[in-house]
C-alpha cells in the first residue's frame, strides 16, 4: 500500500500436466518504462497451494489431477520464488537474454497471502555483514535443509520435460537426473552404514535368547518380566544418564513429576525447577503427560520403584540441545533426597494398594464367572462385584497357546456361568467395566498344572493397542446392555481409522462435509461435518478425498441412509480422540445436513462403496453470514479493458474485479484512451472501489454501480477533468442481474486473453484522445516555480566548476540558518569565499551513540537551534541552484561519535527526489538573500557601473552546465548588455518575487455565508498575476511607462545605488484578486524593504513556512484508515462534537461527532462525556476519516473511530472487527449523513 510500483503475478502458461509458468510484473503508477519489469517463473503442480490452504503436493486426490484442472490461465497468484539465473537480488532488473528467471517454491492461488505451512523462509536480520548477509542488494533467508537440492532436481526435471533451452541459467543449480538417483542411492547406503553413537548405552541387554532378569515380549506384544526377574529385580542400570530420551509419565504434585524411558525399564523423579522453561508459559503446558523430553539424571537405587533423580529436563525437538551431565550423586541436595524418598514411598504404596476409587490396581490369580459373551472374540467376567473384559487373545486353552492362536471362538470354549481363573489390571476406574484381563483360563479343567499359571502383567506393561481395543469395547458395552454381534457396523466406534471417500462443497469454495469409509471386512461409511475436526486448522484437510482420518462415530438407526454412522469427532493428526460432550446435538445437525444432501439424488450416494473419490458442489442453504463487501484501498490498478465500456480492476489484495465505464466518477464524454491515461499515467492518483464476489475463476468480483472512484488530485495532471463526488456502497451485490451476465461474458474473453492492455491502448495509435499530455506535477506552486527561474537568472554570474565530478564537503562547519519544519533544516556555510546553503533532515542528524534524530523520534528543533554551529558531511547535488548541497551527516561539535561521509553514488533516488522537491520550495525564500548577497559581491559590482567598459566585463561570464539529477535541462547562456538591461531584469525579478510571496503568504479563507470554496485553488490568482507581468514587460519594451488605464500607479520602485531611476521605472498596481474568498494585496512597505535589503530574514522564514505548509496541505490523503491512523482528544467543542489531533498526517485535525465513536464493545453514549477518550488505551483512538475543505479548525471528518477494541489487529484491519463493530462501521459510511452533520456544524459556527 502506497508503493509507486505495483507487483503482481498471474499464471501465464500451462506447459503440460505438471508444469506451468507464472508471469511476475512490476507496474509503475506513472507508466514509466524504466521502472517496469517482467519476469517468468516456472512451477510444478506440487508447489501449488489452493485458496483454502490445501497443499496439492500432500494430497493424492489433487496431485493426480492435471495442472489445467488445478489452476486457470491468467489467474492471479502469490508466489515465493528464487532466482535461477546468474543475477540475484536487485541485479535481476538488469538481466538480459534470460527466458526464465525464477523458480517457485510456493504458488498460492489466494493472491493476497502465502498460506501457513508454505515454504516462506526465515529472514536473516542485520543486512550485509550479518550471518548470511550480502552486499549485492539481496535479502538473505533461511529455509529447510535439503530444499536447495530438491529444487535443483525439479529444475532439471522441468528442463527435461519442456525440452527448451533456458539461457543465462546459474551453473551452480544445474544437475543431471542421473545424479539425483545416484545421490539418493548413496544417501541410502550411508544411512544403512551409519553408526549411531549414543551418549548412554542401552539399559537392557539384548542377547540372542532371553536371560534371567531380561524383559521379553510375549505373543500378544505384552512386555513380560519372568518370575525370576521379579525375585531379583536388580537391572544393569547406569550411574548417569546424559541426553537420554523419556516420556512424562505423570505429575505427583503441581511441581513434581515422574519420567519413564521408552522401554519402561526405569522411572525418574523430576521437579519443575529442573526443567528448561519459556517465559510466560506454564510448565505443565510445555511438558504435558506423554510428551517426549531429554534429560540428565543420576541413579539413586535400582531396587526402588523410582530409580533416578533428574538434574535437567528439556523439550525434545528437531534441533536438540546436547547438555552434558556434570552432576554427581553426592551433589544432590538433602531436601531433594527427602522428596525422592517420600514420592518413592507413595508410589510403592499406590502400586501395592488400592486406588482412590477403592478398586485394587491388580487382580492376581482371582476367580470369577463368565457373565456375558459379547461375540466370538469378547466376553465379560464378573469377579465379586467387579467387571472384567477379556478376549480370545487372553483365554489360554493350553500351556502353549491361547484361543486366538488356536483359531477358536469364545462360544466353542466357554459358556455364561463358567468359573475361570484370571489376572487383570485396572484401566478405567470410572467405567462400568474397569478391569482388563491379561490372562484367563478355565478353573475346571485347568490347562495349567498347580503352581505354573501365567505371569501377571502390570498395567504399565500392557500394549497400547490392547488398551485402545478395551476402551472401544468397554464404552460400547456401557452404553447398551444388549450389543449385536457385529461391533464394526452396528455400534459406536472410537479412534477408528478410515479413508475419506466423498466430499461436499455446501457454502462456497470450502469443503464442508464428507463421507469416510472404514472397516476392512465389511465396508461401512460415516458422514461428518468439517466443523467436527479436533483441530481448527485441519477443518478443510479432513474433507479432502483419499485423506486418512481417525474418528469417533455413533450408528444411525434405520437403513434408509447411504451411511451407517455419524462421526462426532474427526482428526488427521491425532490417533486418540476425546469423547464428545454434546453427541445428540452433533448428530442432529449432521443428520439435517445429510438429508439436504440426499435431496439432490446424487448417483454416488446410491452406491457409495463403488463410487470414485470425488468433490461435489451442492446448493445447500445454510445459516451463514453473507460474504463481506470488498472495499479496495486507494491502491487499485487498471489491468485491462475489453472495449469502450468495460474492463478489469485489481484491488489491494491483487484480486480481480469486473467494472464498467459508467461506474467511474469521470465525465462520460472521455474516450477509452483518456480513461486509461487517467488511471495509469498519473503517479499519485489513486483508485478505490467496492465489489462483491459473485463469480468463479480468475475474476471473482464485480464492482458496485458507480463506486469506482478516481482521487480528486487528478486535476493536478488534467485540469480540464472534473471528477464527480465519491460514492461508497457497502451493501452486498449493489448491481443488477444484467451486469452479472455481461461480466460472465467478459470473463470468458479474459480467459482467452482477448483483452486490451493499457500500454497497447496508449501507444498503438489506434485510439483517439481528447486530453493533452499529463503535466508533471510539482509540489511547489506556479509562482514558486517562476521565482525559481528568476533566481537561476540571477545566479548566471556565479562561476560554477566545469568538471562534472560531484564536489563533497567532509567535516565542514556551518550554522543553522533556518528550521523549515520538524523534519528539515537549512545550513549556511562558506565555500570558495561565497555563502551557500545545505539541506538536511532528521535522518542525517546524528546524536550521541550513533542514532539519528529520526530513529529517536526527535524533531530538528529538539536537537538544534537557530545560528547554532554544527559539523556536517555533504555532497553538491545541484550546483548553481539556491540550495546546491545535500547533507549526509550532521552533528553538533560536542558529539564524540561522528558519522562517516556517504558518497553521492550511495544516496538513494528517493532521497534525491525529496531534496529536489524541498530545495525548489526554498528557492522562493532564498531569492531575496541571494539578490542582496550578490548586490554586495563582485558580480553585481561589475553590473552596477554606468560605463560601457564595466558592462562589457559581463561578456566573459558564462554559466556552466548544472550538475544535477538529470531532470533539469542544462543551460548555457552568455549574458551581454548594459546596466539598463540588467536593472530592468532585476526590477522585473523583484516584482515576480513580490507577487509570488504574496500568493504564498497572503492566501486566506473567507468563509462567508454565500460560499465556501477550496482554499487551495490558486489557479485564478496565478493567471491574473501572469497578465500583470505581461503588461509590465510590454510597457518596458515599448518604452511606455503607463500600462492600461485600469492599472493605478501607487509606487515607483527603483534600485538604489545600482540602478538609475531615470532609466527604469517599475510600476506595480495595487489590486485585490477575489475568487472564492481569496484576497491578495500588494504590501508596499514589504516591497520597499525587500528592494532595500531590510528585514529579509523574517520574510524568508514566513515564506518558507507558508510554502511548506501549503505543500503539506496539498498532499494530504483523501481518506484515512484505522490501520495507520491514531488520534488524541484535542478540543471539546460541545457535548456532541470534538476535535481530534491525528498522528498521521502529523498535525492534521479531524472533526468527530459522538455517535461515530465506538468504545470497547458499544457505541459511545451521548451523555457519558468526552473524558472516556482520555483514558489510556493500548492501541489509542483508531480513526477512519475523509478529507474536507474550507474549515480552519480541521482537515478531516471522522467517518467512524474506535478505542479499546482488543480484537483489532493493525495488519488485518477491518478483517479483525467484531461483528458488532463491523455493522457499526458499515452504518457510518453513508455520505448523506456525513454531509448533514458537517452542514449542521457549519451553520452553528456561523
mmCIF file of C-alpha atoms in Angstrom, residues 633-859:
data_model
loop_
_atom_site.group_PDB
_atom_site.id
_atom_site.type_symbol
_atom_site.label_atom_id
_atom_site.label_comp_id
_atom_site.label_asym_id
_atom_site.label_seq_id
_atom_site.Cartn_x
_atom_site.Cartn_y
_atom_site.Cartn_z
ATOM 1 C CA UNK A 633 -7.885 0.552 -0.504
ATOM 2 C CA UNK A 634 -6.891 3.572 -2.645
ATOM 3 C CA UNK A 635 -4.281 1.364 -4.311
ATOM 4 C CA UNK A 636 -6.358 -0.225 -7.068
ATOM 5 C CA UNK A 637 -4.952 -0.762 -10.540
ATOM 6 C CA UNK A 638 -6.391 -0.942 -14.044
ATOM 7 C CA UNK A 639 -5.453 -4.335 -15.517
ATOM 8 C CA UNK A 640 -7.067 -4.184 -18.943
ATOM 9 C CA UNK A 641 -10.044 -3.052 -20.997
ATOM 10 C CA UNK A 642 -12.349 -5.146 -23.171
ATOM 11 C CA UNK A 643 -13.845 -2.262 -25.137
ATOM 12 C CA UNK A 644 -15.006 1.298 -24.597
ATOM 13 C CA UNK A 645 -17.433 0.276 -21.889
ATOM 14 C CA UNK A 646 -15.813 -2.330 -19.564
ATOM 15 C CA UNK A 647 -12.548 -3.573 -18.108
ATOM 16 C CA UNK A 648 -10.822 -5.325 -15.209
ATOM 17 C CA UNK A 649 -9.511 -3.753 -11.982
ATOM 18 C CA UNK A 650 -7.143 -5.165 -9.376
ATOM 19 C CA UNK A 651 -7.681 -4.438 -5.681
ATOM 20 C CA UNK A 652 -5.167 -4.127 -2.836
ATOM 21 C CA UNK A 653 -5.198 -7.900 -2.321
ATOM 22 C CA UNK A 654 -4.387 -8.467 -6.035
ATOM 23 C CA UNK A 655 -7.873 -9.910 -6.632
ATOM 24 C CA UNK A 656 -9.594 -9.029 -9.928
ATOM 25 C CA UNK A 657 -12.930 -7.261 -10.370
ATOM 26 C CA UNK A 658 -15.081 -6.500 -13.419
ATOM 27 C CA UNK A 659 -16.161 -2.871 -13.849
ATOM 28 C CA UNK A 660 -17.907 -0.703 -16.401
ATOM 29 C CA UNK A 661 -17.184 2.814 -17.581
ATOM 30 C CA UNK A 662 -20.410 4.051 -16.023
ATOM 31 C CA UNK A 663 -19.028 3.059 -12.595
ATOM 32 C CA UNK A 664 -16.295 5.723 -12.844
ATOM 33 C CA UNK A 665 -16.603 9.176 -11.307
ATOM 34 C CA UNK A 666 -15.228 10.657 -14.543
ATOM 35 C CA UNK A 667 -17.082 12.664 -17.209
ATOM 36 C CA UNK A 668 -18.981 10.407 -19.592
ATOM 37 C CA UNK A 669 -17.543 12.091 -22.679
ATOM 38 C CA UNK A 670 -13.989 10.798 -22.200
ATOM 39 C CA UNK A 671 -12.566 8.409 -24.759
ATOM 40 C CA UNK A 672 -11.232 4.991 -23.737
ATOM 41 C CA UNK A 673 -7.661 6.196 -24.195
ATOM 42 C CA UNK A 674 -8.431 9.165 -21.942
ATOM 43 C CA UNK A 675 -9.758 6.876 -19.221
ATOM 44 C CA UNK A 676 -6.697 4.626 -19.436
ATOM 45 C CA UNK A 677 -4.298 7.592 -19.260
ATOM 46 C CA UNK A 678 -6.092 8.929 -16.199
ATOM 47 C CA UNK A 679 -5.961 5.570 -14.417
ATOM 48 C CA UNK A 680 -2.399 4.503 -15.313
ATOM 49 C CA UNK A 681 -0.219 7.533 -16.082
ATOM 50 C CA UNK A 682 -0.699 9.746 -13.042
ATOM 51 C CA UNK A 683 1.765 8.923 -10.313
ATOM 52 C CA UNK A 684 -0.183 9.660 -7.151
ATOM 53 C CA UNK A 685 -3.743 9.414 -8.476
ATOM 54 C CA UNK A 686 -5.426 6.513 -6.675
ATOM 55 C CA UNK A 687 -8.314 4.173 -7.492
ATOM 56 C CA UNK A 688 -10.812 2.917 -4.951
ATOM 57 C CA UNK A 689 -13.917 0.784 -5.367
ATOM 58 C CA UNK A 690 -16.299 -1.593 -3.605
ATOM 59 C CA UNK A 691 -17.133 -5.007 -5.046
ATOM 60 C CA UNK A 692 -18.895 -8.266 -4.223
ATOM 61 C CA UNK A 693 -17.693 -11.770 -5.024
ATOM 62 C CA UNK A 694 -20.267 -13.436 -7.258
ATOM 63 C CA UNK A 695 -18.122 -15.076 -9.954
ATOM 64 C CA UNK A 696 -15.748 -18.027 -10.078
ATOM 65 C CA UNK A 697 -12.445 -18.312 -11.873
ATOM 66 C CA UNK A 698 -9.641 -15.749 -12.214
ATOM 67 C CA UNK A 699 -12.081 -12.799 -11.964
ATOM 68 C CA UNK A 700 -14.235 -13.292 -8.884
ATOM 69 C CA UNK A 701 -15.728 -9.859 -8.180
ATOM 70 C CA UNK A 702 -17.998 -7.280 -9.777
ATOM 71 C CA UNK A 703 -17.649 -3.622 -8.841
ATOM 72 C CA UNK A 704 -20.705 -1.959 -7.316
ATOM 73 C CA UNK A 705 -22.516 0.543 -9.509
ATOM 74 C CA UNK A 706 -20.834 3.943 -9.501
ATOM 75 C CA UNK A 707 -18.237 3.155 -6.827
ATOM 76 C CA UNK A 708 -15.003 3.257 -8.890
ATOM 77 C CA UNK A 709 -13.529 6.488 -7.570
ATOM 78 C CA UNK A 710 -10.552 8.306 -9.082
ATOM 79 C CA UNK A 711 -8.975 10.604 -6.473
ATOM 80 C CA UNK A 712 -9.607 14.332 -6.775
ATOM 81 C CA UNK A 713 -5.930 15.202 -7.166
ATOM 82 C CA UNK A 714 -6.372 14.208 -10.816
ATOM 83 C CA UNK A 715 -6.874 17.913 -11.529
ATOM 84 C CA UNK A 716 -3.171 18.480 -10.970
ATOM 85 C CA UNK A 717 -2.452 16.444 -14.085
ATOM 86 C CA UNK A 718 -5.569 17.136 -16.144
ATOM 87 C CA UNK A 719 -7.129 20.428 -15.021
ATOM 88 C CA UNK A 720 -9.818 20.067 -17.685
ATOM 89 C CA UNK A 721 -11.279 16.968 -15.958
ATOM 90 C CA UNK A 722 -13.664 17.480 -13.077
ATOM 91 C CA UNK A 723 -14.280 14.320 -11.055
ATOM 92 C CA UNK A 724 -17.688 13.576 -9.584
ATOM 93 C CA UNK A 725 -18.437 13.175 -5.917
ATOM 94 C CA UNK A 726 -17.266 9.862 -4.473
ATOM 95 C CA UNK A 727 -19.905 7.189 -3.972
ATOM 96 C CA UNK A 728 -19.337 4.482 -1.353
ATOM 97 C CA UNK A 729 -21.657 1.478 -1.310
ATOM 98 C CA UNK A 730 -21.047 -1.220 1.300
ATOM 99 C CA UNK A 731 -24.276 -3.076 0.531
ATOM 100 C CA UNK A 732 -23.540 -6.516 -0.986
ATOM 101 C CA UNK A 733 -24.357 -7.106 -4.660
ATOM 102 C CA UNK A 734 -25.107 -3.469 -5.468
ATOM 103 C CA UNK A 735 -25.669 -4.162 -9.178
ATOM 104 C CA UNK A 736 -28.370 -5.689 -11.371
ATOM 105 C CA UNK A 737 -28.589 -9.135 -12.911
ATOM 106 C CA UNK A 738 -27.730 -7.864 -16.403
ATOM 107 C CA UNK A 739 -24.364 -6.672 -15.156
ATOM 108 C CA UNK A 740 -23.594 -10.186 -13.895
ATOM 109 C CA UNK A 741 -24.413 -11.577 -17.351
ATOM 110 C CA UNK A 742 -22.159 -9.020 -19.040
ATOM 111 C CA UNK A 743 -19.405 -9.773 -16.531
ATOM 112 C CA UNK A 744 -19.506 -13.507 -17.245
ATOM 113 C CA UNK A 745 -19.195 -12.838 -20.971
ATOM 114 C CA UNK A 746 -16.238 -10.518 -20.382
ATOM 115 C CA UNK A 747 -14.505 -13.015 -18.098
ATOM 116 C CA UNK A 748 -14.600 -15.610 -20.877
ATOM 117 C CA UNK A 749 -12.789 -13.110 -23.100
ATOM 118 C CA UNK A 750 -10.264 -12.544 -20.332
ATOM 119 C CA UNK A 751 -9.570 -16.278 -20.075
ATOM 120 C CA UNK A 752 -8.871 -16.312 -23.828
ATOM 121 C CA UNK A 753 -6.553 -13.313 -23.427
ATOM 122 C CA UNK A 754 -8.718 -11.220 -25.741
ATOM 123 C CA UNK A 755 -8.035 -8.002 -23.886
ATOM 124 C CA UNK A 756 -6.608 -4.535 -24.498
ATOM 125 C CA UNK A 757 -3.707 -3.708 -22.183
ATOM 126 C CA UNK A 758 -3.152 -0.084 -21.067
ATOM 127 C CA UNK A 759 0.199 0.104 -22.880
ATOM 128 C CA UNK A 760 -1.364 -1.052 -26.141
ATOM 129 C CA UNK A 761 -4.250 1.411 -25.887
ATOM 130 C CA UNK A 762 -1.935 4.354 -25.263
ATOM 131 C CA UNK A 763 0.997 3.505 -27.538
ATOM 132 C CA UNK A 764 -0.572 1.751 -30.525
ATOM 133 C CA UNK A 765 -2.036 4.891 -32.099
ATOM 134 C CA UNK A 766 -5.311 3.103 -32.877
ATOM 135 C CA UNK A 767 -7.298 5.001 -30.270
ATOM 136 C CA UNK A 768 -8.057 8.705 -30.174
ATOM 137 C CA UNK A 769 -7.716 11.012 -27.178
ATOM 138 C CA UNK A 770 -9.140 14.394 -26.256
ATOM 139 C CA UNK A 771 -6.641 15.043 -23.456
ATOM 140 C CA UNK A 772 -3.255 16.692 -23.623
ATOM 141 C CA UNK A 773 -0.170 15.018 -22.187
ATOM 142 C CA UNK A 774 -0.397 14.906 -18.367
ATOM 143 C CA UNK A 775 1.531 17.552 -16.507
ATOM 144 C CA UNK A 776 4.446 16.624 -14.293
ATOM 145 C CA UNK A 777 3.074 17.809 -11.003
ATOM 146 C CA UNK A 778 5.489 19.564 -8.656
ATOM 147 C CA UNK A 779 4.837 20.233 -5.009
ATOM 148 C CA UNK A 780 5.774 23.893 -5.482
ATOM 149 C CA UNK A 781 3.163 26.352 -6.607
ATOM 150 C CA UNK A 782 3.311 28.001 -10.012
ATOM 151 C CA UNK A 783 4.519 31.263 -8.524
ATOM 152 C CA UNK A 784 7.262 29.446 -6.705
ATOM 153 C CA UNK A 785 8.371 27.907 -9.985
ATOM 154 C CA UNK A 786 8.502 31.365 -11.563
ATOM 155 C CA UNK A 787 10.684 32.553 -8.716
ATOM 156 C CA UNK A 788 12.978 29.575 -9.193
ATOM 157 C CA UNK A 789 13.559 30.569 -12.824
ATOM 158 C CA UNK A 790 14.216 34.160 -11.783
ATOM 159 C CA UNK A 791 16.731 33.121 -9.152
ATOM 160 C CA UNK A 792 18.553 30.972 -11.705
ATOM 161 C CA UNK A 793 18.885 34.026 -13.937
ATOM 162 C CA UNK A 794 20.481 35.949 -11.077
ATOM 163 C CA UNK A 795 22.914 33.098 -10.498
ATOM 164 C CA UNK A 796 24.225 33.132 -14.062
ATOM 165 C CA UNK A 797 27.019 35.430 -12.961
ATOM 166 C CA UNK A 798 28.211 32.939 -10.353
ATOM 167 C CA UNK A 799 31.089 30.787 -11.544
ATOM 168 C CA UNK A 800 30.420 27.060 -11.456
ATOM 169 C CA UNK A 801 33.128 24.429 -11.738
ATOM 170 C CA UNK A 802 33.243 22.969 -15.211
ATOM 171 C CA UNK A 803 34.080 19.498 -14.024
ATOM 172 C CA UNK A 804 31.215 17.016 -13.805
ATOM 173 C CA UNK A 805 32.669 15.415 -10.695
ATOM 174 C CA UNK A 806 30.451 15.883 -7.670
ATOM 175 C CA UNK A 807 32.111 18.013 -5.047
ATOM 176 C CA UNK A 808 31.924 16.898 -1.421
ATOM 177 C CA UNK A 809 32.362 18.585 1.937
ATOM 178 C CA UNK A 810 33.782 16.486 4.778
ATOM 179 C CA UNK A 811 33.691 17.721 8.385
ATOM 180 C CA UNK A 812 32.568 21.130 7.181
ATOM 181 C CA UNK A 813 31.424 23.669 9.761
ATOM 182 C CA UNK A 814 28.407 25.903 9.370
ATOM 183 C CA UNK A 815 25.484 27.331 11.237
ATOM 184 C CA UNK A 816 21.784 26.589 11.321
ATOM 185 C CA UNK A 817 20.196 29.174 9.051
ATOM 186 C CA UNK A 818 16.587 28.036 9.246
ATOM 187 C CA UNK A 819 14.463 25.226 10.706
ATOM 188 C CA UNK A 820 11.936 24.627 7.940
ATOM 189 C CA UNK A 821 9.710 22.203 9.855
ATOM 190 C CA UNK A 822 10.026 19.226 12.204
ATOM 191 C CA UNK A 823 11.993 17.220 9.636
ATOM 192 C CA UNK A 824 14.020 19.648 7.507
ATOM 193 C CA UNK A 825 16.522 22.415 8.120
ATOM 194 C CA UNK A 826 18.964 24.671 6.234
ATOM 195 C CA UNK A 827 22.641 25.163 6.964
ATOM 196 C CA UNK A 828 24.659 28.174 5.838
ATOM 197 C CA UNK A 829 28.409 27.986 5.252
ATOM 198 C CA UNK A 830 31.094 29.484 3.042
ATOM 199 C CA UNK A 831 32.544 27.688 0.042
ATOM 200 C CA UNK A 832 35.099 29.356 -2.236
ATOM 201 C CA UNK A 833 34.628 32.537 -0.182
ATOM 202 C CA UNK A 834 30.927 32.624 -1.109
ATOM 203 C CA UNK A 835 27.976 31.875 1.160
ATOM 204 C CA UNK A 836 25.930 28.823 0.187
ATOM 205 C CA UNK A 837 23.271 26.587 1.659
ATOM 206 C CA UNK A 838 22.887 22.942 2.524
ATOM 207 C CA UNK A 839 19.649 20.991 3.148
ATOM 208 C CA UNK A 840 19.412 18.287 5.816
ATOM 209 C CA UNK A 841 16.715 16.224 7.525
ATOM 210 C CA UNK A 842 16.336 14.207 10.730
ATOM 211 C CA UNK A 843 17.697 11.078 9.051
ATOM 212 C CA UNK A 844 21.019 12.943 8.617
ATOM 213 C CA UNK A 845 21.028 14.469 12.112
ATOM 214 C CA UNK A 846 23.142 12.255 14.393
ATOM 215 C CA UNK A 847 23.021 12.120 18.187
ATOM 216 C CA UNK A 848 25.377 10.756 20.809
ATOM 217 C CA UNK A 849 25.658 6.997 20.437
ATOM 218 C CA UNK A 850 25.284 6.873 16.659
ATOM 219 C CA UNK A 851 21.484 7.081 16.434
ATOM 220 C CA UNK A 852 19.756 9.636 14.214
ATOM 221 C CA UNK A 853 17.056 12.039 15.317
ATOM 222 C CA UNK A 854 14.558 10.150 13.151
ATOM 223 C CA UNK A 855 15.376 6.888 14.920
ATOM 224 C CA UNK A 856 14.927 8.618 18.280
ATOM 225 C CA UNK A 857 11.673 10.278 17.078
ATOM 226 C CA UNK A 858 13.067 13.782 17.649
ATOM 227 C CA UNK A 859 12.454 16.878 15.550
#
